Short mmCIF file of C-alpha atoms in Angstrom, two decimals:
data_model
loop_
_atom_site.label_atom_id
_atom_site.label_comp_id
_atom_site.label_asym_id
_atom_site.label_seq_id
_atom_site.Cartn_x
_atom_site.Cartn_y
_atom_site.Cartn_z
CA MET A 1 39.09 -35.42 -14.70
CA PRO A 2 40.90 -38.29 -12.98
CA GLY A 3 43.37 -37.43 -10.28
CA ALA A 4 41.47 -34.38 -9.04
CA GLN A 5 39.74 -36.16 -6.15
CA VAL A 6 40.26 -39.90 -5.82
CA PRO A 7 37.19 -41.50 -4.27
CA THR A 8 37.66 -43.64 -1.18
CA VAL A 9 34.30 -45.41 -1.34
CA ALA A 10 32.55 -46.97 -4.33
CA PRO A 11 29.52 -45.05 -5.55
CA GLY A 12 26.23 -46.40 -4.23
CA ARG A 13 23.38 -47.32 -6.55
CA PRO A 14 21.18 -44.21 -6.91
CA ALA A 15 17.47 -44.58 -6.18
CA ALA A 16 16.71 -43.85 -9.85
CA ALA A 17 18.79 -46.92 -10.85
CA ARG A 18 16.74 -49.27 -8.65
CA GLY A 19 14.05 -51.53 -10.03
CA VAL A 20 13.59 -53.05 -13.45
CA THR A 21 11.89 -50.35 -15.51
CA LEU A 22 13.36 -48.91 -18.69
CA ALA A 23 13.95 -45.62 -16.83
CA SER A 24 15.91 -47.45 -14.13
CA ALA A 25 17.82 -49.33 -16.86
CA GLU A 26 19.13 -46.05 -18.28
CA GLN A 27 20.13 -44.84 -14.84
CA PHE A 28 21.80 -48.19 -14.10
CA VAL A 29 23.91 -47.86 -17.28
CA ARG A 30 25.07 -44.44 -16.07
CA TYR A 31 25.75 -45.84 -12.56
CA TYR A 32 27.70 -48.76 -14.07
CA SER A 33 29.89 -46.23 -15.88
CA ASP A 34 30.57 -44.58 -12.51
CA LEU A 35 31.60 -48.00 -11.14
CA LEU A 36 33.97 -48.55 -14.09
CA ASN A 37 35.56 -45.15 -13.40
CA TYR A 38 35.82 -45.82 -9.66
CA ALA A 39 37.51 -49.18 -10.32
CA ALA A 40 39.95 -47.53 -12.75
CA ASP A 41 40.82 -44.94 -10.09
CA THR A 42 41.30 -47.35 -7.21
CA GLY A 43 41.71 -50.92 -8.44
CA ASP A 44 38.76 -51.84 -6.19
CA THR A 45 36.43 -53.96 -8.36
CA VAL A 46 34.11 -55.33 -5.63
CA ALA A 47 31.14 -53.03 -6.40
CA LEU A 48 31.66 -53.46 -10.15
CA VAL A 49 31.58 -57.24 -9.85
CA LYS A 50 28.44 -57.07 -7.66
CA ALA A 51 26.71 -54.99 -10.35
CA SER A 52 27.63 -57.57 -13.01
CA SER A 53 26.10 -60.94 -13.78
CA ALA A 54 28.32 -63.90 -12.95
CA VAL A 55 28.16 -64.90 -16.64
CA CYS A 56 29.31 -61.51 -18.00
CA GLU A 57 32.62 -62.29 -19.69
CA SER A 58 33.46 -58.68 -20.66
CA CYS A 59 32.67 -57.54 -17.11
CA LYS A 60 35.05 -60.13 -15.67
CA ALA A 61 37.78 -59.34 -18.21
CA TYR A 62 37.60 -55.60 -17.43
CA ALA A 63 37.56 -56.22 -13.66
CA ASP A 64 40.57 -58.56 -13.92
CA PHE A 65 42.54 -56.06 -16.02
CA ILE A 66 41.74 -53.01 -13.89
CA ALA A 67 42.53 -54.87 -10.65
CA LYS A 68 46.10 -55.17 -12.04
CA SER A 69 46.39 -51.85 -13.91
CA ASN A 70 44.80 -48.81 -12.31
CA ALA A 71 45.57 -45.24 -11.31
CA ALA A 72 46.17 -46.13 -7.65
CA ASN A 73 49.15 -48.32 -8.56
CA GLY A 74 50.43 -45.91 -11.22
CA LEU A 75 49.70 -48.09 -14.25
CA LEU A 76 46.88 -45.89 -15.58
CA SER A 77 47.12 -42.14 -16.02
CA GLY A 78 45.53 -39.30 -17.96
CA ASP A 79 41.88 -38.72 -18.84
CA TYR A 80 40.79 -42.38 -18.69
CA HIS A 81 37.31 -41.77 -17.25
CA GLU A 82 34.48 -42.61 -19.56
CA HIS A 83 31.67 -40.08 -19.92
CA ILE A 84 28.23 -41.26 -21.02
CA VAL A 85 26.94 -38.85 -23.68
CA ASP A 86 23.54 -40.48 -24.08
CA VAL A 87 21.66 -43.75 -24.06
CA PRO A 88 19.85 -43.48 -27.40
CA GLN A 89 18.53 -47.02 -27.58
CA LEU A 90 16.88 -48.98 -24.79
CA ASN A 91 14.31 -51.76 -25.03
CA ARG A 92 12.99 -54.80 -23.27
CA GLY A 93 14.05 -58.22 -24.43
CA LYS A 94 12.73 -61.54 -23.21
CA PRO A 95 11.26 -61.41 -19.68
CA GLY A 96 13.81 -60.20 -17.16
CA PHE A 97 16.13 -58.65 -19.77
CA ALA A 98 16.69 -55.22 -21.30
CA GLY A 99 19.26 -54.04 -23.78
CA GLY A 100 20.40 -51.14 -25.85
CA SER A 101 23.35 -48.93 -26.52
CA ALA A 102 25.14 -46.01 -24.92
CA ASN A 103 27.43 -43.45 -26.53
CA LEU A 104 30.46 -42.41 -24.52
CA THR A 105 33.74 -40.57 -24.72
CA VAL A 106 37.15 -41.20 -23.17
CA GLY A 107 40.05 -38.76 -23.16
CA ALA A 108 43.75 -39.33 -23.80
CA TYR A 109 45.42 -41.70 -21.36
CA THR A 110 48.27 -44.16 -20.94
CA SER A 111 48.16 -47.64 -19.46
CA LYS A 112 50.60 -50.43 -18.68
CA GLU A 113 50.10 -54.02 -17.60
CA THR A 114 53.22 -53.96 -15.40
CA LYS A 115 55.57 -51.22 -14.18
CA THR A 116 58.28 -52.36 -16.62
CA ASP A 117 56.04 -52.43 -19.73
CA SER A 118 56.15 -49.63 -22.28
CA PRO A 119 53.06 -47.47 -21.90
CA LEU A 120 50.17 -47.93 -24.31
CA VAL A 121 49.01 -44.44 -25.35
CA SER A 122 45.32 -44.03 -26.15
CA GLN A 123 43.98 -40.94 -27.91
CA PRO A 124 40.62 -39.33 -27.09
CA ALA A 125 37.85 -41.42 -28.63
CA GLN A 126 34.12 -41.90 -28.92
CA TYR A 127 32.61 -45.33 -28.35
CA SER A 128 29.31 -47.09 -28.67
CA ARG A 129 28.62 -49.70 -26.02
CA LYS A 130 25.97 -52.30 -26.76
CA PHE A 131 24.76 -53.91 -23.57
CA ALA A 132 22.31 -56.41 -22.13
CA LEU A 133 20.94 -56.15 -18.60
CA VAL A 134 19.29 -58.86 -16.52
CA ASP A 135 16.97 -58.63 -13.51
CA GLN A 136 18.79 -59.92 -10.46
CA GLY A 137 16.85 -59.64 -7.21
CA GLY A 138 14.61 -56.84 -8.51
CA ASN A 139 17.42 -54.64 -9.88
CA TRP A 140 19.30 -54.54 -13.16
CA VAL A 141 22.83 -55.91 -13.37
CA MET A 142 25.09 -55.93 -16.42
CA TYR A 143 24.65 -59.19 -18.33
CA GLU A 144 27.10 -58.47 -21.15
CA TRP A 145 28.60 -55.52 -23.05
CA LYS A 146 30.66 -54.87 -26.13
CA GLN A 147 32.30 -51.58 -26.95
CA THR A 148 33.32 -50.34 -30.40
CA GLU A 149 35.13 -47.17 -31.36
CA GLN A 150 33.15 -44.77 -33.54
#
């Protein structure tokens, strides 16, 4: 649960998330979720951006938002961490690409864009994230993702 122990360093890429196999793709998706949670805790998006393709619009939009609104500056509170339930679909696309979907949950939380805004209250929810990964330097990075509530 957020707030229990705020990390001071971004999570490192686990050995199992290195390479460009389908097994490493699943582990990368889980690692990317850890980076999203770390950024939400701290506002530090450097590792998240490094694990994202430069063309990933949803990655950039999330990083831009969370750099402004995060737990460290008091604009995000509650159970905002996402929890990957499973990665039920994973396949190779054209050479150098993989894609699939992940199921995840997020608890109840509140967020604001500025300190003077009224809080936006989000209820616990389940999501499906469709994603595409691309090989960058022998490791997967997030190429694009889209999340829908289930």
